[in-house]
Every structure is written in C-alpha cells, then in structure tokens.
C-alpha cells in the first residue's frame, strides 16, 4: 500500500509541475519564475518521452532525457545522464549504468556512424564512463572511467579496461580485453573474467531492486 501511495504522490507532483510550466508559457514574459530549479529525473524533449521497463531503477539524481528506452530490471545509478536529444538511446534488460555515467547521441558524427547509442542485455557500464554514439552488445563490460567515442562497437562478451580511450569506429571483438589510450588488444579474456560479466549484471539487478523500493521513480 505504501508503494501505491508513493507512486500516487509522484504522479500528482509531476502533474503540478507540468501545469506550472504550461501556465508560464501562457503568461509569457509576465510569468513569475522560481529562482530554484527542481530536478526532473525523467524529462520529455521535443515530443519524445522516455520508456522505462518494468522493475527498472532510475536513481533520483539521474537524468533521463528525450528518446530513451530502458529495459526491464535495468538500473541507472546516481548522477548518470542519458541524453537522447539528437538520436535514440536504447538499453536492454538487466543492464546497469553505474554512478556518473554519461551517454549521448550526435548528429555531427565522424565517419558516417549512426547517430544513436545502443546497449544490449546484461551489460555492465562502470562508474564515470563516457559513451558517445556507440553500440555495446549483450554481456559486455565497460570498466570505470573508460571513454568510448563515436562509432565504437563492443561485441558480445567483450571487455574494455578501466580508463581506456577507444578511438572512433573501433570494433572490439567478442572474448577480448582491450585497454590503454588509444585502446588496443591486451589479451583474450580469462574464463573467470568472462563469467564475472554475467555475475556483475545479476548483482546490480538485485541491488537496483533494493534501491527501487526506497524511491518513487521506477516501475
């Protein structure tokens, strides 16, 4: 019952904020504008609204903007920004984007790469990662602080080491570990490293469910 009441409260507050924004537009220059801006975790842009899957957790301090699709039981952690303004961002099921990750799309891309970002199922994206118009297939792992530039493709089961900078258009094959700046092949993944990718995704799905119970944002 408490969950239903929290959700109802969230809907009422969001409705009130939407009515306030409409009133300000109608008043034009005569509108009173508050000095303090209230953070909006999920924000529509240009008629495009995010789709949040069942059981997904979006942290209250995250920002999910525009054309974003988030799969079931996935988690978007504190301080993370998904900016689907120039193209779509699609995230599969059971995937986690940890604290302070930045995901964007671009129309002004290099080499004719598609202006969208796609992240598959059971993917782990570590803290403070930057993803710029990339494709990440299922069960891949991106280490903390890595930067993946336009047109990068990480194939299923591949891993990018912490702090790596992956050059535009690079393809990282399945079962390989890449690292460095610019990133290059370090070695094949060890069996225990490959097994850890799935374990990491499941661990974060379970942790996200715990955080979801304490917030009013999610499904």
Coordinates of N, CA, C and O in Angstrom, one line a residue, residues 14 17 37-42 59-64:
X14 N 4.3 15.5 -10.3 CA 4.6 15.7 -11.7 C 3.6 16.4 -12.5 O 3.9 17.3 -13.4
X17 N 3.8 20.1 -11.6 CA 4.9 20.8 -12.3 C 4.6 21.0 -13.8 O 4.9 22.1 -14.3
X37 N 15.6 25.7 -9.5 CA 15.1 24.7 -10.5 C 15.0 23.4 -9.8 O 15.9 22.9 -9.2
X38 N 13.8 22.7 -9.9 CA 13.6 21.4 -9.3 C 14.1 20.3 -10.4 O 13.6 20.3 -11.5
X39 N 14.9 19.5 -9.9 CA 15.5 18.4 -10.8 C 14.4 17.5 -11.3 O 13.5 17.1 -10.6
X40 N 14.4 17.2 -12.6 CA 13.4 16.3 -13.2 C 14.2 15.1 -13.7 O 15.0 15.1 -14.6
X41 N 14.0 13.9 -13.1 CA 14.7 12.7 -13.3 C 14.4 12.2 -14.7 O 15.4 11.8 -15.5
X42 N 13.2 12.1 -15.1 CA 12.8 11.7 -16.5 C 12.1 12.9 -17.2 O 11.1 13.4 -16.7
X59 N 17.8 6.3 -10.5 CA 18.1 7.0 -9.3 C 17.6 8.4 -9.4 O 17.5 9.0 -10.4
X60 N 17.1 9.0 -8.2 CA 16.5 10.3 -8.2 C 17.4 11.4 -8.8 O 16.9 12.4 -9.3
X61 N 18.7 11.2 -8.6 CA 19.7 12.2 -9.1 C 20.1 12.0 -10.6 O 20.9 12.8 -11.1
X62 N 19.7 10.9 -11.2 CA 20.0 10.7 -12.6 C 19.1 11.6 -13.5 O 18.2 12.2 -13.0
X63 N 19.5 11.7 -14.8 CA 18.7 12.5 -15.8 C 18.5 11.6 -17.0 O 19.5 11.3 -17.7
X64 N 17.3 11.3 -17.3 CA 16.9 10.5 -18.5 C 16.1 11.4 -19.4 O 15.0 11.8 -19.1

